[in-house]
Coordinates of N, CA and C and ligand atoms in Angstrom, one line a residue:
X1 N 106.1 101.6 45.6 CA 106.1 102.1 47.0 C 107.6 102.3 47.4
X2 N 107.8 103.4 48.2 CA 109.2 103.6 48.7 C 109.5 102.5 49.7
X3 N 110.7 102.2 49.9 CA 111.1 101.2 50.9 C 110.8 101.7 52.3
X4 N 110.2 100.8 53.1 CA 109.9 101.3 54.4 C 110.8 100.5 55.4
X5 N 111.1 101.2 56.5 CA 111.9 100.6 57.6 C 111.1 99.7 58.4
X6 N 111.7 99.0 59.3 CA 111.0 98.0 60.1 C 109.9 98.7 61.0
X7 N 110.2 99.9 61.6 CA 109.2 100.5 62.4 C 108.0 100.9 61.6
X8 N 108.3 101.5 60.4 CA 107.1 101.9 59.6 C 106.4 100.6 59.1
X9 N 107.1 99.6 58.9 CA 106.4 98.3 58.5 C 105.5 97.8 59.6
X10 N 106.0 97.9 60.9 CA 105.1 97.6 62.0 C 103.9 98.4 62.1
X11 N 104.1 99.7 61.8 CA 102.9 100.6 61.9 C 101.9 100.3 60.8
X12 N 102.4 100.0 59.6 CA 101.5 99.6 58.5 C 100.7 98.3 58.8
X13 N 101.4 97.4 59.4 CA 100.7 96.1 59.8 C 99.7 96.4 60.9
X14 N 100.1 97.3 61.8 CA 99.1 97.6 62.9 C 97.9 98.3 62.4
X15 N 98.1 99.2 61.4 CA 96.9 99.9 60.8 C 96.0 98.9 60.1
X16 N 96.6 98.0 59.4 CA 95.8 97.0 58.7 C 95.0 96.1 59.7
X17 N 95.7 95.7 60.8 CA 95.0 94.9 61.8 C 93.9 95.7 62.4
X18 N 94.1 97.0 62.7 CA 93.0 97.8 63.3 C 91.8 97.9 62.4
X19 N 92.1 98.1 61.1 CA 91.0 98.2 60.1 C 90.1 97.0 60.1
X20 N 90.8 95.8 60.3 CA 90.0 94.5 60.3 C 89.2 94.5 61.6
X21 N 89.8 94.9 62.7 CA 89.1 94.9 64.0 C 87.9 95.9 63.9
X22 N 88.2 97.1 63.4 CA 87.1 98.1 63.4 C 86.0 97.7 62.4
X23 N 86.4 97.0 61.3 CA 85.4 96.5 60.3 C 84.4 95.5 61.0
X24 N 85.0 94.7 61.9 CA 84.2 93.7 62.6 C 83.2 94.4 63.6
X25 N 83.5 95.5 64.0 CA 82.6 96.3 64.9 C 81.6 97.2 64.1
X26 N 81.7 97.2 62.8 CA 80.8 98.0 62.0 C 81.2 99.5 61.9
X27 N 82.5 99.8 62.2 CA 82.9 101.2 62.3 C 83.5 101.6 60.9
X28 N 83.9 100.7 60.1 CA 84.5 101.1 58.8 C 83.9 100.2 57.7
X29 N 82.6 100.0 57.7 CA 82.0 99.0 56.8 C 81.5 99.8 55.5
X30 N 81.2 99.0 54.5 CA 80.7 99.6 53.2 C 81.7 100.4 52.6
X31 N 83.0 100.1 52.7 CA 84.2 100.9 52.2 C 84.3 102.3 52.9
X32 N 83.5 102.6 53.8 CA 83.5 103.9 54.5 C 84.6 103.9 55.6
X33 N 84.9 105.1 56.1 CA 85.8 105.2 57.2 C 87.3 105.1 56.7
X34 N 88.2 105.2 57.7 CA 89.6 105.2 57.3 C 90.5 105.3 58.5
X35 N 91.8 105.3 58.2 CA 92.8 105.4 59.3 C 94.1 105.9 58.7
X36 N 94.8 106.6 59.6 CA 96.2 107.1 59.3 C 97.1 106.9 60.5
X37 N 98.4 106.9 60.2 CA 99.4 106.7 61.3 C 100.7 107.3 60.8
X38 N 101.7 107.3 61.7 CA 102.9 108.0 61.4 C 103.9 107.2 60.5
X39 N 104.4 107.9 59.5 CA 105.4 107.3 58.6 C 106.8 107.7 59.2
X40 N 107.8 106.9 58.9 CA 109.1 107.2 59.5 C 109.7 108.5 59.0
X41 N 109.3 109.0 57.9 CA 109.9 110.3 57.4 C 109.2 111.5 57.9
X42 N 108.3 111.3 58.9 CA 107.6 112.4 59.5 C 106.3 112.7 58.8
X43 N 106.0 111.9 57.7 CA 104.7 112.0 57.0 C 103.7 111.2 57.6
X44 N 102.6 111.1 56.9 CA 101.4 110.4 57.5 C 101.0 109.3 56.5
X45 N 100.9 108.1 57.1 CA 100.4 106.9 56.3 C 98.9 107.1 56.1
X46 N 98.4 106.9 54.9 CA 97.0 107.2 54.6 C 96.4 106.0 53.8
X47 N 95.4 105.5 54.4 CA 94.7 104.4 53.7 C 94.0 104.9 52.4
X48 N 93.9 104.0 51.4 CA 93.2 104.4 50.1 C 91.7 104.5 50.3
X49 N 91.1 105.2 49.4 CA 89.6 105.4 49.5 C 88.9 104.4 48.6
X50 N 87.6 104.2 48.9 CA 86.8 103.4 48.0 C 87.1 101.9 47.9
X51 N 87.8 101.4 48.9 CA 88.2 100.0 48.9 C 87.7 99.4 50.2
X52 N 87.5 98.1 50.2 CA 87.1 97.4 51.4 C 88.1 97.5 52.5
X53 N 87.8 98.1 53.5 CA 88.8 98.5 54.5 C 89.4 97.3 55.2
X54 N 88.6 96.2 55.3 CA 89.2 95.0 56.0 C 90.1 94.2 55.1
X55 N 90.3 94.6 53.8 CA 91.2 93.9 52.9 C 92.4 94.7 52.5
X56 N 92.6 95.9 53.1 CA 93.7 96.7 52.8 C 95.0 96.0 53.3
X57 N 96.0 96.0 52.4 CA 97.3 95.4 52.7 C 98.3 96.5 53.2
X58 N 99.4 96.0 53.9 CA 100.4 97.0 54.4 C 101.0 97.9 53.4
X59 N 101.2 97.3 52.1 CA 101.9 98.1 51.1 C 100.9 99.0 50.3
X60 N 99.7 99.1 50.8 CA 98.7 99.9 50.0 C 98.4 101.3 50.6
X61 N 99.2 101.7 51.5 CA 99.1 103.0 52.1 C 99.8 104.1 51.2
X62 N 99.3 105.3 51.2 CA 100.0 106.4 50.7 C 100.8 107.0 51.8
X63 N 101.8 107.8 51.5 CA 102.3 108.7 52.6 C 102.1 110.1 52.1
X64 N 101.6 111.0 53.0 CA 101.4 112.4 52.6 C 102.1 113.3 53.6
X65 N 102.3 114.6 53.1 CA 103.0 115.6 54.0 C 101.8 116.3 54.8
X66 N 101.9 116.1 56.1 CA 100.8 116.7 56.9 C 100.7 118.2 56.8
X67 N 101.8 118.9 56.3 CA 101.7 120.3 56.2 C 100.7 120.8 55.2
X68 N 100.5 120.0 54.1 CA 99.6 120.4 53.1 C 98.8 119.3 52.4
X69 N 99.0 118.0 52.9 CA 98.3 116.9 52.3 C 98.9 116.4 51.0
X70 N 100.0 117.0 50.6 CA 100.6 116.5 49.3 C 101.1 115.1 49.4
X71 N 101.1 114.4 48.3 CA 101.4 113.0 48.3 C 103.0 112.8 48.2
X72 N 103.6 112.1 49.1 CA 105.0 111.8 49.0 C 105.3 110.5 48.3
X73 N 104.6 109.5 48.7 CA 104.8 108.2 48.1 C 103.4 107.6 47.9
X74 N 103.3 106.7 46.8 CA 102.0 106.1 46.5 C 102.2 104.6 46.4
X75 N 101.2 103.8 46.6 CA 101.3 102.4 46.5 C 101.5 102.0 45.0
X76 N 102.0 100.8 44.8 CA 102.3 100.3 43.4 C 101.1 100.3 42.6
X77 N 99.9 99.9 43.1 CA 98.7 99.8 42.4 C 98.2 101.1 41.9
X78 N 98.2 101.4 40.6 CA 97.8 102.8 40.2 C 96.3 103.1 40.3
X79 N 95.6 102.0 40.6 CA 94.1 102.2 40.7 C 93.7 102.8 42.1
X80 N 94.7 102.7 43.0 CA 94.3 103.2 44.4 C 94.4 104.7 44.4
X81 N 93.5 105.3 45.1 CA 93.4 106.8 45.3 C 93.5 107.1 46.8
X82 N 94.1 108.2 47.2 CA 94.2 108.5 48.6 C 92.9 108.8 49.2
X83 N 92.8 108.5 50.5 CA 91.5 108.8 51.2 C 91.0 110.2 51.1
X84 N 89.7 110.4 51.0 CA 89.1 111.7 51.0 C 89.4 112.4 52.3
X85 N 89.7 111.6 53.3 CA 90.0 112.2 54.7 C 91.3 112.9 54.7
X86 N 92.1 112.9 53.7 CA 93.4 113.4 53.7 C 93.5 114.8 54.4
X87 N 92.7 115.7 53.9 CA 92.9 117.1 54.5 C 92.4 117.2 55.9
X88 N 91.4 116.4 56.3 CA 90.9 116.3 57.7 C 92.0 115.7 58.6
X89 N 92.5 114.6 58.2 CA 93.5 113.9 59.0 C 94.7 114.9 59.2
X90 N 95.2 115.5 58.1 CA 96.3 116.5 58.2 C 96.0 117.6 59.2
X91 N 94.8 118.1 59.2 CA 94.4 119.2 60.1 C 94.5 118.7 61.5
X92 N 94.0 117.5 61.9 CA 94.1 117.1 63.2 C 95.6 116.9 63.6
X93 N 96.4 116.4 62.7 CA 97.8 116.2 63.0 C 98.5 117.6 63.3
X94 N 98.1 118.6 62.5 CA 98.7 119.9 62.7 C 98.2 120.6 64.0
X95 N 96.9 120.6 64.2 CA 96.3 121.4 65.2 C 96.3 120.7 66.6
X96 N 96.3 119.4 66.6 CA 96.2 118.7 67.9 C 97.4 117.7 68.2
X97 N 98.5 117.9 67.4 CA 99.7 117.1 67.6 C 99.4 115.6 67.6
X98 N 98.4 115.2 66.8 CA 98.1 113.8 66.6 C 99.1 113.2 65.6
X99 N 99.3 111.9 65.7 CA 100.1 111.2 64.6 C 99.2 110.1 64.0
X100 N 98.0 109.9 64.6 CA 97.2 108.8 64.1 C 95.7 109.3 64.2
X101 N 94.9 109.2 63.1 CA 93.5 109.6 63.1 C 92.7 108.5 62.5
X102 N 91.6 108.2 63.2 CA 90.6 107.2 62.7 C 89.4 107.9 62.2
X103 N 88.8 107.5 61.1 CA 87.5 108.0 60.6 C 86.5 106.9 60.7
X104 N 85.5 107.1 61.5 CA 84.5 106.0 61.8 C 83.2 106.4 61.1
X105 N 82.5 105.4 60.5 CA 81.1 105.5 60.0 C 80.2 104.7 60.9
X106 N 80.5 104.6 62.1 CA 79.6 103.8 63.1 C 78.2 104.5 63.2
X107 N 77.2 103.6 63.3 CA 75.9 104.0 63.5 C 75.8 104.8 64.9
X108 N 76.5 104.3 65.9 CA 76.5 105.0 67.2 C 77.0 106.4 67.1
X109 N 77.9 106.7 66.3 CA 78.4 108.1 66.1 C 77.3 109.0 65.5
X110 N 76.6 108.4 64.5 CA 75.5 109.1 63.8 C 74.4 109.4 64.8
X111 N 74.0 108.4 65.6 CA 72.9 108.6 66.6 C 73.3 109.5 67.7
X112 N 74.6 109.5 68.1 CA 75.1 110.5 69.1 C 75.0 111.9 68.5
X113 N 75.3 112.1 67.2 CA 75.2 113.4 66.6 C 73.7 113.8 66.5
X114 N 72.8 112.9 66.4 CA 71.3 113.2 66.4 C 70.9 113.9 67.7
X115 N 71.6 113.5 68.8 CA 71.2 114.1 70.1 C 71.5 115.6 70.1
X116 N 72.6 116.0 69.5 CA 72.9 117.5 69.4 C 71.8 118.2 68.5
X117 N 71.4 117.5 67.4 CA 70.4 118.1 66.5 C 69.1 118.3 67.3
X118 N 68.7 117.2 68.0 CA 67.5 117.3 68.8 C 67.4 118.4 69.8
X119 N 68.6 118.7 70.3 CA 68.7 119.8 71.3 C 69.1 121.1 70.7
X120 N 69.1 121.2 69.4 CA 69.6 122.4 68.7 C 70.9 122.9 69.2
X121 N 71.8 122.0 69.5 CA 73.1 122.3 70.1 C 74.2 121.9 69.1
X122 N 75.4 122.5 69.3 CA 76.5 122.2 68.4 C 77.5 121.2 69.1
X123 N 77.0 120.6 70.2 CA 77.9 119.6 70.8 C 77.0 118.5 71.6
X124 N 77.7 117.5 72.0 CA 77.1 116.5 72.9 C 77.9 116.5 74.2
X125 N 77.2 116.5 75.3 CA 77.9 116.5 76.6 C 77.8 115.1 77.2
X126 N 79.0 114.6 77.6 CA 79.1 113.2 78.2 C 79.5 113.3 79.6
X127 N 78.8 112.6 80.5 CA 79.2 112.7 81.9 C 78.8 111.4 82.6
X128 N 79.3 111.2 83.9 CA 78.9 110.1 84.7 C 79.2 108.8 84.1
X129 N 80.4 108.6 83.5 CA 80.8 107.3 83.0 C 82.3 107.1 83.3
X130 N 82.5 105.9 83.9 CA 83.9 105.5 84.2 C 84.8 105.6 83.0
X131 N 84.2 105.2 81.8 CA 85.0 105.1 80.6 C 85.6 106.4 80.1
X132 N 85.1 107.5 80.7 CA 85.7 108.9 80.3 C 87.2 108.9 80.7
X133 N 87.6 108.1 81.7 CA 89.0 108.1 82.1 C 89.9 107.5 81.0
X134 N 89.3 106.9 80.0 CA 90.1 106.4 78.9 C 90.5 107.4 77.9
X135 N 90.0 108.7 78.1 CA 90.4 109.8 77.2 C 91.5 110.6 78.0
X136 N 92.6 110.8 77.3 CA 93.7 111.5 78.0 C 93.3 112.8 78.6
X137 N 93.6 112.9 79.9 CA 93.3 114.2 80.6 C 91.9 114.4 81.1
X138 N 91.1 113.3 81.0 CA 89.7 113.4 81.4 C 89.4 112.5 82.5
X139 N 88.7 112.9 83.5 CA 88.3 112.1 84.7 C 86.9 111.7 84.7
X140 N 86.5 110.7 85.5 CA 85.1 110.2 85.5 C 84.1 111.2 86.1
X141 N 84.6 112.3 86.7 CA 83.7 113.3 87.3 C 83.5 114.5 86.3
X142 N 84.2 114.4 85.2 CA 84.2 115.6 84.3 C 83.0 115.5 83.3
X143 N 82.5 116.6 82.9 CA 81.6 116.7 81.8 C 82.4 116.9 80.5
X144 N 82.4 116.0 79.6 CA 83.2 116.1 78.4 C 82.4 116.5 77.2
X145 N 82.8 117.6 76.6 CA 82.0 118.1 75.4 C 82.6 117.7 74.1
X146 N 81.8 117.1 73.2 CA 82.2 116.7 71.9 C 81.5 117.6 70.9
X147 N 82.3 118.3 70.0 CA 81.7 119.1 68.9 C 81.0 118.2 67.9
X148 N 79.9 118.7 67.3 CA 79.2 118.1 66.2 C 79.1 119.1 65.1
X149 N 79.6 118.7 63.9 CA 79.6 119.6 62.8 C 78.7 119.1 61.7
X150 N 78.3 119.9 60.8 CA 77.3 119.5 59.7 C 78.0 118.7 58.7
X151 N 77.3 117.8 58.1 CA 77.9 117.0 57.0 C 77.9 117.9 55.7
X152 N 78.8 117.5 54.8 CA 79.0 118.3 53.5 C 79.0 117.2 52.4
X153 N 78.7 117.7 51.1 CA 78.7 116.7 50.0 C 80.0 116.0 49.9
X154 N 81.1 116.7 50.1 CA 82.4 116.0 50.0 C 83.2 116.1 51.4
X155 N 83.9 115.1 51.7 CA 84.6 115.0 53.0 C 85.6 116.2 53.1
X156 N 86.3 116.5 52.0 CA 87.3 117.6 52.1 C 86.6 119.0 52.5
X157 N 85.3 119.1 52.3 CA 84.7 120.4 52.6 C 84.4 120.5 54.1
X158 N 84.7 119.5 54.8 CA 84.5 119.6 56.3 C 85.6 120.5 57.0
X159 N 86.7 120.8 56.2 CA 87.9 121.4 56.8 C 87.5 122.7 57.5
X160 N 86.7 123.5 56.9 CA 86.4 124.9 57.5 C 85.7 124.7 58.8
X161 N 84.7 123.9 58.9 CA 84.0 123.7 60.2 C 85.0 123.1 61.2
X162 N 85.8 122.1 60.8 CA 86.7 121.4 61.7 C 87.7 122.4 62.3
X163 N 88.2 123.3 61.4 CA 89.1 124.3 61.9 C 88.5 125.1 63.0
X164 N 87.2 125.5 62.8 CA 86.5 126.3 63.9 C 86.4 125.5 65.2
X165 N 86.0 124.3 65.2 CA 85.8 123.6 66.5 C 87.1 123.3 67.1
X166 N 88.2 123.0 66.3 CA 89.5 122.7 67.0 C 90.0 124.0 67.7
X167 N 89.6 125.1 67.2 CA 90.1 126.4 67.9 C 89.1 126.8 69.0
X168 N 88.0 126.1 69.2 CA 87.0 126.5 70.2 C 87.5 126.0 71.6
X169 N 87.7 126.9 72.6 CA 88.2 126.5 73.9 C 87.2 125.5 74.6
X170 N 86.0 125.5 74.3 CA 85.0 124.5 74.9 C 85.4 123.1 74.5
X171 N 86.1 122.9 73.4 CA 86.4 121.5 73.0 C 87.9 121.2 73.1
X172 N 88.6 122.0 73.9 CA 90.1 121.9 74.0 C 90.5 120.5 74.5
X173 N 89.6 119.8 75.3 CA 90.0 118.5 75.8 C 89.5 117.3 74.9
X174 N 88.8 117.6 73.8 CA 88.2 116.6 73.0 C 89.3 116.0 72.0
X175 N 89.2 114.7 71.8 CA 90.0 114.0 70.8 C 89.2 113.4 69.7
X176 N 88.0 114.0 69.6 CA 87.1 113.5 68.5 C 86.1 114.7 68.1
X177 N 85.7 114.5 66.9 CA 84.6 115.4 66.3 C 83.6 114.5 65.7
X178 N 82.3 114.8 66.0 CA 81.2 114.0 65.3 C 80.8 114.8 64.1
X179 N 80.6 114.1 63.0 CA 80.0 114.7 61.8 C 78.6 114.2 61.7
X180 N 77.6 115.1 61.8 CA 76.2 114.7 61.8 C 75.9 113.9 60.6
X181 N 75.0 112.9 60.8 CA 74.5 112.0 59.7 C 75.7 111.2 59.0
X182 N 76.8 111.2 59.6 CA 78.0 110.7 58.8 C 78.9 109.8 59.7
X183 N 79.4 110.3 60.8 CA 80.3 109.5 61.6 C 81.2 110.3 62.5
X184 N 82.5 110.0 62.7 CA 83.3 110.8 63.6 C 84.8 110.6 63.2
X185 N 85.5 111.7 63.6 CA 87.0 111.6 63.5 C 87.5 111.6 64.9
X186 N 88.5 110.6 65.1 CA 89.0 110.4 66.5 C 90.5 110.3 66.3
X187 N 91.3 110.9 67.2 CA 92.7 110.9 67.1 C 93.5 110.6 68.4
X188 N 94.8 110.4 68.2 CA 95.7 110.2 69.4 C 97.1 110.6 69.1
X189 N 97.9 110.7 70.1 CA 99.3 111.1 69.9 C 100.1 110.0 69.2
X190 N 99.6 108.7 69.3 CA 100.2 107.7 68.5 C 99.1 106.7 68.1
X191 N 99.4 105.6 67.4 CA 98.4 104.7 66.9 C 97.7 104.0 68.1
X192 N 98.4 103.7 69.2 CA 97.8 103.0 70.3 C 96.8 103.9 71.0
X193 N 97.2 105.2 71.2 CA 96.3 106.1 71.8 C 95.0 106.4 70.9
X194 N 95.3 106.5 69.6 CA 94.1 106.6 68.7 C 93.2 105.4 68.8
X195 N 93.8 104.2 68.9 CA 93.0 103.0 69.1 C 92.2 103.1 70.4
X196 N 92.8 103.4 71.5 CA 92.1 103.5 72.8 C 91.0 104.6 72.7
X197 N 91.3 105.7 72.2 CA 90.3 106.8 72.1 C 89.2 106.3 71.2
X198 N 89.5 105.6 70.1 CA 88.4 105.1 69.2 C 87.5 104.2 69.9
X199 N 88.0 103.3 70.7 CA 87.2 102.3 71.5 C 86.4 103.0 72.5
X200 N 87.1 103.9 73.3 CA 86.4 104.6 74.4 C 85.2 105.5 73.8
X201 N 85.5 106.3 72.8 CA 84.5 107.1 72.2 C 83.3 106.3 71.7
X202 N 83.5 105.2 71.1 CA 82.4 104.4 70.6 C 81.5 103.9 71.8
X203 N 82.2 103.5 72.9 CA 81.4 103.2 74.1 C 80.6 104.4 74.5
X204 N 81.2 105.5 74.6 CA 80.5 106.7 75.0 C 79.4 107.1 74.1
X205 N 79.6 107.0 72.8 CA 78.5 107.2 71.8 C 77.3 106.3 72.2
X206 N 77.6 105.0 72.3 CA 76.5 104.1 72.6 C 75.8 104.4 73.9
X207 N 76.6 104.8 74.9 CA 76.1 105.0 76.2 C 75.1 106.2 76.2
X208 N 75.5 107.3 75.6 CA 74.7 108.5 75.6 C 73.4 108.3 74.8
X209 N 73.5 107.5 73.8 CA 72.3 107.2 73.0 C 71.4 106.3 73.8
X210 N 71.9 105.3 74.4 CA 71.0 104.3 75.1 C 70.4 105.0 76.3
X211 N 71.2 105.9 77.0 CA 70.6 106.6 78.2 C 69.5 107.6 77.7
X212 N 69.7 108.2 76.6 CA 68.6 109.1 76.1 C 67.4 108.3 75.7
X213 N 67.6 107.2 75.1 CA 66.4 106.3 74.7 C 65.6 105.9 75.9
X214 N 66.4 105.6 77.0 CA 65.7 105.1 78.2 C 65.0 106.3 78.9
X215 N 65.6 107.5 78.9 CA 64.9 108.7 79.4 C 63.7 109.0 78.6
X216 N 63.8 108.9 77.3 CA 62.6 109.2 76.5 C 61.5 108.2 76.7
X217 N 61.8 107.0 76.9 CA 60.7 106.0 77.2 C 60.1 106.2 78.5
X218 N 60.9 106.6 79.5 CA 60.3 106.9 80.8 C 59.4 108.1 80.7
X219 N 59.8 109.1 80.0 CA 59.0 110.3 79.9 C 57.7 110.0 79.1
X220 N 57.7 109.1 78.2 CA 56.6 108.9 77.3 C 55.6 107.9 78.0
X221 N 56.0 107.3 79.1 CA 55.1 106.4 79.8 C 54.0 107.2 80.5
X222 N 52.7 106.7 80.4 CA 51.6 107.4 81.0 C 51.7 107.4 82.5
Ligands
LIG1 ZN1 83.3 109.4 55.9

């Protein structure tokens, strides 16, 4: 691995800490999910794929060029491979000026995506929740639209759909995309904003699913 400066070292340690926290919440379990953050050379620190996310060490990140996802530095362990999220993470960095992107495999994200499918819609609308204020530029009186895209056999094949929703003005204020039957990508201008958005969006996923369950039960009552 290339020598990293103290600020990149801090970022690597923070990403490792967040993976452990997110693992504890069931958001990156079963080796799924991932995280990225800013490297000091302007590149993107990228977690390896197919490994237990709660056990990743600070020196096990790749650095990639967000312009094209090409690998700049790799960890010393030759068995490690870069995350399949590479092209998706780089797209969010380029199109939304993000420097940190989280990929969640949370059940709540999958169930929130089901709401769009049930309504034959390409998005989920979230409203009437104080926690909306945790998303940059969003107020608690706003209706916040989140795009839902179809899952594909390989994560890298999501790029085309993601390019479309990131260019869609309906979703200009969103910092997340739900992938149906799969999870979500959530980003921020820095690692701390990505952390906040990740926590807020998971609350919102759980809230919209629980409210829909409650509404369905009331409707089904004789
Ligand atoms: Zn995934």
